Amino acid sequence: MFCRIVSGELPAATVHEDDDSVAFLDHRPLFRGHVLLVPRTHVTVLSDLPAERVGPFFTLAQRLERAVEDGLGADGSLILINNVISQSVPHLHLHVIPRNRKDGLRFWLGPRHPYDAEHPAESYAARIRAALAG
């Protein structure tokens, strides 16, 4: 679906377009003004985005974050990327969601799973370090 929006085949309320990315309003927003940023080149997850495109993609994400907050008078925003799990469209997309105090959005915060004797933090850190190294 996002490739069809990028190509102009499907209409969308576009807020930004350039040679590399398109940003448009989510058609099922959590809050009005919820923007999706997608690369024009189809990639499924963030790690598939070519390294030379990561910086420009996130620089644009920063600009969109500020524009959503300032343009809508929002107290802040939620910046979110789902990779595979909860990714409704299998195309990399970054959400910029306007937030206001007491807006009722709480489900993003739980449930929490603290570290404990059976699941020590250092063992998780070690596994991640090993994956980074290898």
PDB file of C-alpha atoms in Angstrom:
ATOM      1  CA  MET A   1       0.000   0.000   0.000  1.00  0.00           C
ATOM      2  CA  PHE A   2       2.799   2.482   0.833  1.00  0.00           C
ATOM      3  CA  CYS A   3       4.514   1.792  -2.499  1.00  0.00           C
ATOM      4  CA  ARG A   4       1.242   2.743  -4.195  1.00  0.00           C
ATOM      5  CA  ILE A   5       1.111   5.994  -2.184  1.00  0.00           C
ATOM      6  CA  VAL A   6       4.763   6.733  -3.042  1.00  0.00           C
ATOM      7  CA  SER A   7       4.079   6.183  -6.760  1.00  0.00           C
ATOM      8  CA  GLY A   8       0.980   8.400  -6.674  1.00  0.00           C
ATOM      9  CA  GLU A   9      -1.320   5.489  -7.488  1.00  0.00           C
ATOM     10  CA  LEU A  10      -3.134   5.853  -4.148  1.00  0.00           C
ATOM     11  CA  PRO A  11      -4.056   9.291  -2.813  1.00  0.00           C
ATOM     12  CA  ALA A  12      -2.796  10.443   0.568  1.00  0.00           C
ATOM     13  CA  ALA A  13      -2.716  13.704   2.530  1.00  0.00           C
ATOM     14  CA  THR A  14       0.966  14.350   1.866  1.00  0.00           C
ATOM     15  CA  VAL A  15       2.919  16.668   4.157  1.00  0.00           C
ATOM     16  CA  HIS A  16       6.363  16.232   2.554  1.00  0.00           C
ATOM     17  CA  GLU A  17       7.930  14.678  -0.531  1.00  0.00           C
ATOM     18  CA  ASP A  18      11.507  14.588  -1.759  1.00  0.00           C
ATOM     19  CA  ASP A  19      13.613  12.265  -3.896  1.00  0.00           C
ATOM     20  CA  ASP A  20      14.074   9.780  -1.059  1.00  0.00           C
ATOM     21  CA  SER A  21      11.019   9.930   1.209  1.00  0.00           C
ATOM     22  CA  VAL A  22       7.329  10.692   1.454  1.00  0.00           C
ATOM     23  CA  ALA A  23       5.467  11.752   4.598  1.00  0.00           C
ATOM     24  CA  PHE A  24       1.685  11.639   4.790  1.00  0.00           C
ATOM     25  CA  LEU A  25      -1.127  11.495   7.311  1.00  0.00           C
ATOM     26  CA  ASP A  26      -2.036   8.053   8.614  1.00  0.00           C
ATOM     27  CA  HIS A  27      -5.530   7.162   7.391  1.00  0.00           C
ATOM     28  CA  ARG A  28      -6.245   5.578  10.804  1.00  0.00           C
ATOM     29  CA  PRO A  29      -4.562   8.056  13.140  1.00  0.00           C
ATOM     30  CA  LEU A  30      -4.147   7.568  16.864  1.00  0.00           C
ATOM     31  CA  PHE A  31      -4.589  11.348  17.040  1.00  0.00           C
ATOM     32  CA  ARG A  32      -5.313  13.794  14.224  1.00  0.00           C
ATOM     33  CA  GLY A  33      -2.030  14.859  12.672  1.00  0.00           C
ATOM     34  CA  HIS A  34      -0.439  11.379  13.011  1.00  0.00           C
ATOM     35  CA  VAL A  35       2.197  11.335  10.240  1.00  0.00           C
ATOM     36  CA  LEU A  36       3.905   8.375   8.573  1.00  0.00           C
ATOM     37  CA  LEU A  37       7.351   8.783   7.012  1.00  0.00           C
ATOM     38  CA  VAL A  38       8.354   6.166   4.438  1.00  0.00           C
ATOM     39  CA  PRO A  39      11.375   5.770   2.187  1.00  0.00           C
ATOM     40  CA  ARG A  40      10.509   5.781  -1.518  1.00  0.00           C
ATOM     41  CA  THR A  41      12.625   2.667  -1.984  1.00  0.00           C
ATOM     42  CA  HIS A  42      10.802  -0.349  -0.615  1.00  0.00           C
ATOM     43  CA  VAL A  43      12.466  -1.808   2.472  1.00  0.00           C
ATOM     44  CA  THR A  44      10.629  -3.766   5.111  1.00  0.00           C
ATOM     45  CA  VAL A  45      12.506  -2.938   8.314  1.00  0.00           C
ATOM     46  CA  LEU A  46      14.933  -0.286   9.525  1.00  0.00           C
ATOM     47  CA  SER A  47      17.988  -2.551   9.224  1.00  0.00           C
ATOM     48  CA  ASP A  48      17.228  -2.925   5.477  1.00  0.00           C
ATOM     49  CA  LEU A  49      17.539   0.831   4.895  1.00  0.00           C
ATOM     50  CA  PRO A  50      20.896   1.493   3.176  1.00  0.00           C
ATOM     51  CA  ALA A  51      23.384   3.108   5.571  1.00  0.00           C
ATOM     52  CA  GLU A  52      23.698   6.239   3.433  1.00  0.00           C
ATOM     53  CA  ARG A  53      19.933   6.811   3.730  1.00  0.00           C
ATOM     54  CA  VAL A  54      19.689   6.441   7.529  1.00  0.00           C
ATOM     55  CA  GLY A  55      20.989   9.937   8.342  1.00  0.00           C
ATOM     56  CA  PRO A  56      18.731  11.797   5.880  1.00  0.00           C
ATOM     57  CA  PHE A  57      15.733   9.674   6.931  1.00  0.00           C
ATOM     58  CA  PHE A  58      16.166  10.563  10.609  1.00  0.00           C
ATOM     59  CA  THR A  59      16.994  14.200   9.860  1.00  0.00           C
ATOM     60  CA  LEU A  60      13.633  14.428   8.124  1.00  0.00           C
ATOM     61  CA  ALA A  61      12.028  12.604  11.069  1.00  0.00           C
ATOM     62  CA  GLN A  62      13.420  15.334  13.358  1.00  0.00           C
ATOM     63  CA  ARG A  63      11.935  18.044  11.144  1.00  0.00           C
ATOM     64  CA  LEU A  64       8.563  16.267  11.073  1.00  0.00           C
ATOM     65  CA  GLU A  65       8.576  15.865  14.859  1.00  0.00           C
ATOM     66  CA  ARG A  66       9.050  19.593  15.311  1.00  0.00           C
ATOM     67  CA  ALA A  67       6.493  20.433  12.591  1.00  0.00           C
ATOM     68  CA  VAL A  68       3.832  18.166  14.106  1.00  0.00           C
ATOM     69  CA  GLU A  69       4.368  19.610  17.586  1.00  0.00           C
ATOM     70  CA  ASP A  70       4.586  23.257  16.483  1.00  0.00           C
ATOM     71  CA  GLY A  71       1.997  23.066  13.726  1.00  0.00           C
ATOM     72  CA  LEU A  72      -0.605  21.379  15.899  1.00  0.00           C
ATOM     73  CA  GLY A  73       0.267  22.983  19.230  1.00  0.00           C
ATOM     74  CA  ALA A  74       0.992  19.535  20.692  1.00  0.00           C
ATOM     75  CA  ASP A  75       2.754  19.176  24.038  1.00  0.00           C
ATOM     76  CA  GLY A  76       5.064  16.548  22.544  1.00  0.00           C
ATOM     77  CA  SER A  77       5.067  13.540  20.253  1.00  0.00           C
ATOM     78  CA  LEU A  78       5.596   9.814  20.125  1.00  0.00           C
ATOM     79  CA  ILE A  79       8.143   8.652  17.543  1.00  0.00           C
ATOM     80  CA  LEU A  80       7.744   4.995  16.732  1.00  0.00           C
ATOM     81  CA  ILE A  81       8.947   2.359  14.280  1.00  0.00           C
ATOM     82  CA  ASN A  82       7.568  -1.166  14.354  1.00  0.00           C
ATOM     83  CA  ASN A  83       9.806  -3.851  12.823  1.00  0.00           C
ATOM     84  CA  VAL A  84       7.710  -6.861  11.761  1.00  0.00           C
ATOM     85  CA  ILE A  85       5.641  -7.206  14.972  1.00  0.00           C
ATOM     86  CA  SER A  86       2.679  -4.786  14.869  1.00  0.00           C
ATOM     87  CA  GLN A  87       3.828  -3.580  11.445  1.00  0.00           C
ATOM     88  CA  SER A  88       0.480  -3.321   9.653  1.00  0.00           C
ATOM     89  CA  VAL A  89       2.159  -2.638   6.291  1.00  0.00           C
ATOM     90  CA  PRO A  90       5.414  -4.484   5.482  1.00  0.00           C
ATOM     91  CA  HIS A  91       7.228  -1.296   4.408  1.00  0.00           C
ATOM     92  CA  LEU A  92       9.483   0.682   6.743  1.00  0.00           C
ATOM     93  CA  HIS A  93       7.486   3.539   8.231  1.00  0.00           C
ATOM     94  CA  LEU A  94       8.170   5.908  11.082  1.00  0.00           C
ATOM     95  CA  HIS A  95       5.221   7.290  13.028  1.00  0.00           C
ATOM     96  CA  VAL A  96       5.163  10.855  14.341  1.00  0.00           C
ATOM     97  CA  ILE A  97       2.161  10.976  16.657  1.00  0.00           C
ATOM     98  CA  PRO A  98       1.141  14.246  18.325  1.00  0.00           C
ATOM     99  CA  ARG A  99       0.741  13.922  22.088  1.00  0.00           C
ATOM    100  CA  ASN A 100      -0.841  16.113  24.731  1.00  0.00           C
ATOM    101  CA  ARG A 101      -0.862  15.711  28.470  1.00  0.00           C
ATOM    102  CA  LYS A 102      -3.723  13.520  29.671  1.00  0.00           C
ATOM    103  CA  ASP A 103      -4.591  12.458  26.102  1.00  0.00           C
ATOM    104  CA  GLY A 104      -5.437   8.972  27.378  1.00  0.00           C
ATOM    105  CA  LEU A 105      -2.784   7.078  25.407  1.00  0.00           C
ATOM    106  CA  ARG A 106      -1.424   4.635  27.978  1.00  0.00           C
ATOM    107  CA  PHE A 107      -1.237   1.226  26.319  1.00  0.00           C
ATOM    108  CA  TRP A 108       2.216   1.926  24.903  1.00  0.00           C
ATOM    109  CA  LEU A 109       3.756   1.722  28.368  1.00  0.00           C
ATOM    110  CA  GLY A 110       2.906  -1.718  29.583  1.00  0.00           C
ATOM    111  CA  PRO A 111       3.144  -4.438  30.571  1.00  0.00           C
ATOM    112  CA  ARG A 112       6.684  -4.144  31.887  1.00  0.00           C
ATOM    113  CA  HIS A 113       8.974  -7.114  32.386  1.00  0.00           C
ATOM    114  CA  PRO A 114      11.682  -6.235  34.927  1.00  0.00           C
ATOM    115  CA  TYR A 115      14.985  -8.063  35.220  1.00  0.00           C
ATOM    116  CA  ASP A 116      15.289 -10.477  38.115  1.00  0.00           C
ATOM    117  CA  ALA A 117      17.446 -13.367  39.348  1.00  0.00           C
ATOM    118  CA  GLU A 118      16.031 -15.685  36.689  1.00  0.00           C
ATOM    119  CA  HIS A 119      16.427 -13.025  33.971  1.00  0.00           C
ATOM    120  CA  PRO A 120      19.482 -10.910  34.937  1.00  0.00           C
ATOM    121  CA  ALA A 121      20.041  -7.698  32.985  1.00  0.00           C
ATOM    122  CA  GLU A 122      23.694  -8.505  32.330  1.00  0.00           C
ATOM    123  CA  SER A 123      22.847 -11.732  30.471  1.00  0.00           C
ATOM    124  CA  TYR A 124      20.611  -9.770  28.077  1.00  0.00           C
ATOM    125  CA  ALA A 125      23.269  -7.085  27.663  1.00  0.00           C
ATOM    126  CA  ALA A 126      25.891  -9.770  26.924  1.00  0.00           C
ATOM    127  CA  ARG A 127      23.730 -11.371  24.223  1.00  0.00           C
ATOM    128  CA  ILE A 128      23.153  -7.995  22.559  1.00  0.00           C
ATOM    129  CA  ARG A 129      26.878  -7.112  22.755  1.00  0.00           C
ATOM    130  CA  ALA A 130      27.726 -10.453  21.137  1.00  0.00           C
ATOM    131  CA  ALA A 131      25.261  -9.844  18.314  1.00  0.00           C
ATOM    132  CA  LEU A 132      26.711  -6.352  17.766  1.00  0.00           C
ATOM    133  CA  ALA A 133      30.224  -7.771  17.604  1.00  0.00           C
ATOM    134  CA  GLY A 134      29.367 -10.599  15.268  1.00  0.00           C
TER     135      GLY A 134
END
